[in-house]
Amino acid sequence: MLTNIPQEKQRQRAPSKRALETRARIMDAAERVFARSGFDAASIRDIAAEAEVQGALVNHHGGSKEELFWRVVARRADVLGDARVAALETRKAHGPLTVPAILECFFGPFFEHVDVGGPQWVAYARIVAFVSADDRWKDLAAICFDPTANRFVEELAALYAPQARYAVASGFVYAVASMLALITSQWRMETLGDAPINAANHLDTLVAFCAAGIDAAAQREGLQTT
């Protein structure tokens, strides 16, 4: 369970099925609006209109706009993080890790969720990109994403000399940015000549591209410091 995420208001009795459905609809609507407009341009009124509810219900289920943004980010973070760690542990049980194998364990679960969840998970990827690019959300990133990210960076760094750790960490950040770009910018790839296929079909190419970059950066750092 994530800590320091704004907690739900205490209720004397369990929420009804209708309340849970309303909350889910609001969270999905907020996810779409934040993804489309960003945090600053989004409004509670926009989210209420998207969810087809009164604005008071958005505040009731999500709190302030900032609290709602935190909740939207947090609600998928554990699901994604757990899937990534499970994939990594399964892969480790089958033999020594490699850079491509580690990256596939990190990228693959996101693509699987996009394949199943469709537009909502694509919207989530856009929000994650916003969080990654704006240091005002560093506390949110530290809670929701850093524990899993650090686990993967440590596994990658273990494959190289100790002095290459910074280069590996930087390369991992580049890799995450590439993953988010692939999920959210498929239309751009099609404009530049790519066939209109599912982003998951590019997983092998993405892994090869990012693995080569991390390896080159780590090897370069190792040569410079030896």
Tab-separated table of C-alpha atoms in Angstrom:
chain	number	residue	atom	x	y	z
A	1	MET	CA	0.000	0.000	0.000
A	2	LEU	CA	1.391	3.394	-0.941
A	3	THR	CA	2.043	5.795	1.916
A	4	ASN	CA	1.654	9.570	2.069
A	5	ILE	CA	-1.000	9.495	-0.658
A	6	PRO	CA	-4.022	11.555	0.434
A	7	GLN	CA	-6.282	9.120	2.207
A	8	GLU	CA	-9.963	8.568	1.578
A	9	LYS	CA	-12.358	10.346	3.904
A	10	GLN	CA	-13.483	8.099	6.717
A	11	ARG	CA	-17.001	6.755	6.350
A	12	GLN	CA	-19.138	5.091	8.957
A	13	ARG	CA	-20.174	2.369	6.563
A	14	ALA	CA	-18.761	0.744	3.452
A	15	PRO	CA	-19.503	2.615	0.208
A	16	SER	CA	-22.300	1.249	-1.912
A	17	LYS	CA	-21.819	-0.350	-5.295
A	18	ARG	CA	-23.232	2.813	-6.868
A	19	ALA	CA	-20.731	4.984	-4.974
A	20	LEU	CA	-17.839	2.785	-6.081
A	21	GLU	CA	-19.005	2.949	-9.699
A	22	THR	CA	-19.315	6.741	-9.479
A	23	ARG	CA	-15.842	7.017	-7.991
A	24	ALA	CA	-14.356	4.836	-10.735
A	25	ARG	CA	-16.087	6.926	-13.394
A	26	ILE	CA	-14.697	10.114	-11.847
A	27	MET	CA	-11.180	8.687	-11.659
A	28	ASP	CA	-11.325	7.560	-15.290
A	29	ALA	CA	-12.639	10.974	-16.347
A	30	ALA	CA	-9.948	12.768	-14.349
A	31	GLU	CA	-7.319	10.565	-15.948
A	32	ARG	CA	-8.515	11.521	-19.427
A	33	VAL	CA	-8.794	15.230	-18.638
A	34	PHE	CA	-5.383	15.436	-16.952
A	35	ALA	CA	-3.834	13.533	-19.864
A	36	ARG	CA	-5.476	15.822	-22.404
A	37	SER	CA	-5.003	19.181	-20.675
A	38	GLY	CA	-2.215	18.705	-18.155
A	39	PHE	CA	-2.588	19.522	-14.471
A	40	ASP	CA	-2.681	23.297	-14.732
A	41	ALA	CA	-5.258	23.602	-17.513
A	42	ALA	CA	-7.551	20.884	-16.177
A	43	SER	CA	-10.411	21.943	-13.902
A	44	ILE	CA	-12.804	20.216	-11.560
A	45	ARG	CA	-15.589	21.492	-13.809
A	46	ASP	CA	-13.993	19.788	-16.832
A	47	ILE	CA	-13.641	16.540	-14.914
A	48	ALA	CA	-17.224	16.687	-13.674
A	49	ALA	CA	-18.472	17.256	-17.225
A	50	GLU	CA	-16.356	14.369	-18.515
A	51	ALA	CA	-17.721	12.063	-15.804
A	52	GLU	CA	-21.256	13.440	-16.184
A	53	VAL	CA	-21.569	14.198	-12.479
A	54	GLN	CA	-21.891	17.287	-10.305
A	55	GLY	CA	-18.669	19.049	-9.347
A	56	ALA	CA	-19.399	18.396	-5.679
A	57	LEU	CA	-19.145	14.669	-6.336
A	58	VAL	CA	-15.675	15.119	-7.823
A	59	ASN	CA	-14.581	16.911	-4.649
A	60	HIS	CA	-16.266	14.288	-2.494
A	61	HIS	CA	-14.491	11.354	-4.142
A	62	GLY	CA	-11.225	13.025	-5.090
A	63	GLY	CA	-10.663	16.020	-2.820
A	64	SER	CA	-8.908	19.079	-4.222
A	65	LYS	CA	-7.548	19.061	-7.757
A	66	GLU	CA	-4.054	18.257	-6.488
A	67	GLU	CA	-5.330	15.460	-4.257
A	68	LEU	CA	-7.276	14.067	-7.203
A	69	PHE	CA	-4.174	14.165	-9.404
A	70	TRP	CA	-2.228	12.230	-6.752
A	71	ARG	CA	-4.986	9.646	-6.526
A	72	VAL	CA	-5.183	9.245	-10.296
A	73	VAL	CA	-1.443	8.600	-10.471
A	74	ALA	CA	-1.347	6.347	-7.410
A	75	ARG	CA	-4.247	4.073	-8.293
A	76	ARG	CA	-2.351	2.342	-11.122
A	77	ALA	CA	1.173	2.651	-9.706
A	78	ASP	CA	1.032	-0.378	-7.409
A	79	VAL	CA	-0.599	-2.524	-10.095
A	80	LEU	CA	2.132	-1.616	-12.571
A	81	GLY	CA	4.980	-1.852	-10.082
A	82	ASP	CA	3.882	-5.248	-8.782
A	83	ALA	CA	3.596	-6.609	-12.328
A	84	ARG	CA	7.086	-5.375	-13.164
A	85	VAL	CA	8.705	-6.857	-10.071
A	86	ALA	CA	6.872	-10.154	-10.609
A	87	ALA	CA	8.144	-10.288	-14.202
A	88	LEU	CA	11.681	-9.583	-12.984
A	89	GLU	CA	11.557	-12.285	-10.308
A	90	THR	CA	10.200	-14.802	-12.798
A	91	ARG	CA	12.973	-13.944	-15.254
A	92	LYS	CA	15.666	-14.221	-12.556
A	93	ALA	CA	14.438	-17.703	-11.703
A	94	HIS	CA	15.318	-18.800	-15.239
A	95	GLY	CA	18.949	-17.749	-15.219
A	96	PRO	CA	21.300	-14.761	-15.179
A	97	LEU	CA	19.838	-11.408	-16.150
A	98	THR	CA	20.876	-9.347	-19.161
A	99	VAL	CA	20.174	-5.711	-19.987
A	100	PRO	CA	17.518	-6.612	-22.606
A	101	ALA	CA	15.839	-9.049	-20.210
A	102	ILE	CA	15.649	-6.445	-17.432
A	103	LEU	CA	14.208	-3.827	-19.772
A	104	GLU	CA	11.660	-6.255	-21.161
A	105	CYS	CA	10.463	-6.962	-17.614
A	106	PHE	CA	10.048	-3.230	-17.054
A	107	PHE	CA	8.430	-2.314	-20.382
A	108	GLY	CA	6.333	-5.416	-20.976
A	109	PRO	CA	3.741	-5.017	-18.193
A	110	PHE	CA	2.920	-1.466	-19.299
A	111	PHE	CA	2.336	-2.626	-22.872
A	112	GLU	CA	0.193	-5.497	-21.604
A	113	HIS	CA	-1.983	-3.098	-19.619
A	114	VAL	CA	-2.276	-0.768	-22.616
A	115	ASP	CA	-3.298	-3.743	-24.754
A	116	VAL	CA	-6.028	-4.713	-22.267
A	117	GLY	CA	-7.034	-1.307	-20.905
A	118	GLY	CA	-6.678	0.663	-24.098
A	119	PRO	CA	-7.177	4.443	-24.034
A	120	GLN	CA	-7.263	4.741	-20.240
A	121	TRP	CA	-3.775	3.277	-19.914
A	122	VAL	CA	-2.535	5.439	-22.786
A	123	ALA	CA	-3.918	8.430	-20.889
A	124	TYR	CA	-2.098	7.194	-17.789
A	125	ALA	CA	1.156	7.035	-19.745
A	126	ARG	CA	0.725	10.689	-20.716
A	127	ILE	CA	0.216	11.610	-17.068
A	128	VAL	CA	3.307	9.650	-16.046
A	129	ALA	CA	5.235	11.611	-18.658
A	130	PHE	CA	3.984	14.864	-17.078
A	131	VAL	CA	5.057	13.678	-13.638
A	132	SER	CA	8.494	12.675	-14.941
A	133	ALA	CA	9.057	16.048	-16.595
A	134	ASP	CA	7.975	18.376	-13.768
A	135	ASP	CA	9.928	18.451	-10.506
A	136	ARG	CA	6.944	19.749	-8.553
A	137	TRP	CA	5.774	16.114	-8.650
A	138	LYS	CA	9.049	14.682	-7.358
A	139	ASP	CA	7.434	13.618	-4.072
A	140	LEU	CA	4.675	11.857	-5.983
A	141	ALA	CA	7.245	10.138	-8.209
A	142	ALA	CA	9.304	9.171	-5.177
A	143	ILE	CA	6.310	7.409	-3.630
A	144	CYS	CA	4.693	5.888	-6.699
A	145	PHE	CA	7.559	5.033	-9.030
A	146	ASP	CA	11.011	5.297	-7.440
A	147	PRO	CA	10.945	2.070	-5.382
A	148	THR	CA	10.382	-0.008	-8.530
A	149	ALA	CA	12.683	2.130	-10.675
A	150	ASN	CA	15.512	1.838	-8.160
A	151	ARG	CA	15.090	-1.930	-8.081
A	152	PHE	CA	15.570	-2.085	-11.846
A	153	VAL	CA	18.473	0.378	-11.839
A	154	GLU	CA	20.237	-1.762	-9.241
A	155	GLU	CA	19.785	-4.879	-11.374
A	156	LEU	CA	21.150	-3.047	-14.426
A	157	ALA	CA	24.049	-1.494	-12.514
A	158	ALA	CA	25.078	-4.910	-11.195
A	159	LEU	CA	26.009	-5.863	-14.760
A	160	TYR	CA	28.644	-3.130	-15.018
A	161	ALA	CA	31.589	-1.676	-13.108
A	162	PRO	CA	30.600	0.358	-10.008
A	163	GLN	CA	31.745	3.632	-11.572
A	164	ALA	CA	29.200	3.219	-14.362
A	165	ARG	CA	26.178	3.419	-12.050
A	166	TYR	CA	25.396	7.062	-12.825
A	167	ALA	CA	25.519	6.364	-16.553
A	168	VAL	CA	23.255	3.352	-16.085
A	169	ALA	CA	20.746	5.396	-14.067
A	170	SER	CA	20.756	8.135	-16.688
A	171	GLY	CA	20.322	5.574	-19.438
A	172	PHE	CA	17.384	4.081	-17.573
A	173	VAL	CA	15.690	7.491	-17.442
A	174	TYR	CA	16.211	7.826	-21.208
A	175	ALA	CA	14.716	4.363	-21.640
A	176	VAL	CA	11.618	5.236	-19.615
A	177	ALA	CA	11.142	8.364	-21.713
A	178	SER	CA	11.400	6.256	-24.863
A	179	MET	CA	8.798	3.819	-23.555
A	180	LEU	CA	6.344	6.612	-22.747
A	181	ALA	CA	6.941	8.222	-26.139
A	182	LEU	CA	6.217	4.942	-27.896
A	183	ILE	CA	2.951	4.434	-26.008
A	184	THR	CA	1.698	7.996	-26.411
A	185	SER	CA	3.093	8.999	-29.811
A	186	GLN	CA	2.195	6.122	-32.090
A	187	TRP	CA	0.401	8.621	-34.336
A	188	ARG	CA	3.684	10.483	-34.848
A	189	MET	CA	5.477	7.314	-35.844
A	190	GLU	CA	2.735	6.571	-38.364
A	191	THR	CA	3.070	10.108	-39.778
A	192	LEU	CA	6.783	9.520	-40.317
A	193	GLY	CA	6.159	6.280	-42.171
A	194	ASP	CA	5.613	3.526	-39.628
A	195	ALA	CA	2.891	0.988	-40.302
A	196	PRO	CA	-0.215	1.560	-38.134
A	197	ILE	CA	0.275	-1.336	-35.710
A	198	ASN	CA	-0.049	-1.751	-31.963
A	199	ALA	CA	2.708	-0.142	-29.895
A	200	ALA	CA	3.402	-3.501	-28.248
A	201	ASN	CA	4.621	-4.778	-31.611
A	202	HIS	CA	7.572	-2.431	-31.168
A	203	LEU	CA	8.582	-3.915	-27.812
A	204	ASP	CA	11.532	-5.899	-29.176
A	205	THR	CA	12.801	-2.878	-31.105
A	206	LEU	CA	12.402	-0.622	-28.070
A	207	VAL	CA	14.275	-3.083	-25.861
A	208	ALA	CA	17.122	-3.415	-28.373
A	209	PHE	CA	17.336	0.364	-28.830
A	210	CYS	CA	17.405	1.154	-25.109
A	211	ALA	CA	19.688	-1.744	-24.181
A	212	ALA	CA	22.249	-0.592	-26.746
A	213	GLY	CA	22.078	2.946	-25.373
A	214	ILE	CA	22.530	1.898	-21.760
A	215	ASP	CA	25.374	-0.426	-22.676
A	216	ALA	CA	27.148	2.243	-24.719
A	217	ALA	CA	26.787	4.828	-21.938
A	218	ALA	CA	27.994	2.410	-19.268
A	219	GLN	CA	30.958	1.228	-21.324
A	220	ARG	CA	31.914	4.814	-22.132
A	221	GLU	CA	31.821	5.790	-18.461
A	222	GLY	CA	33.910	2.767	-17.580
A	223	LEU	CA	36.564	3.690	-20.139
A	224	GLN	CA	36.701	7.297	-18.961
A	225	THR	CA	37.202	6.387	-15.322
A	226	THR	CA	39.711	3.585	-15.700
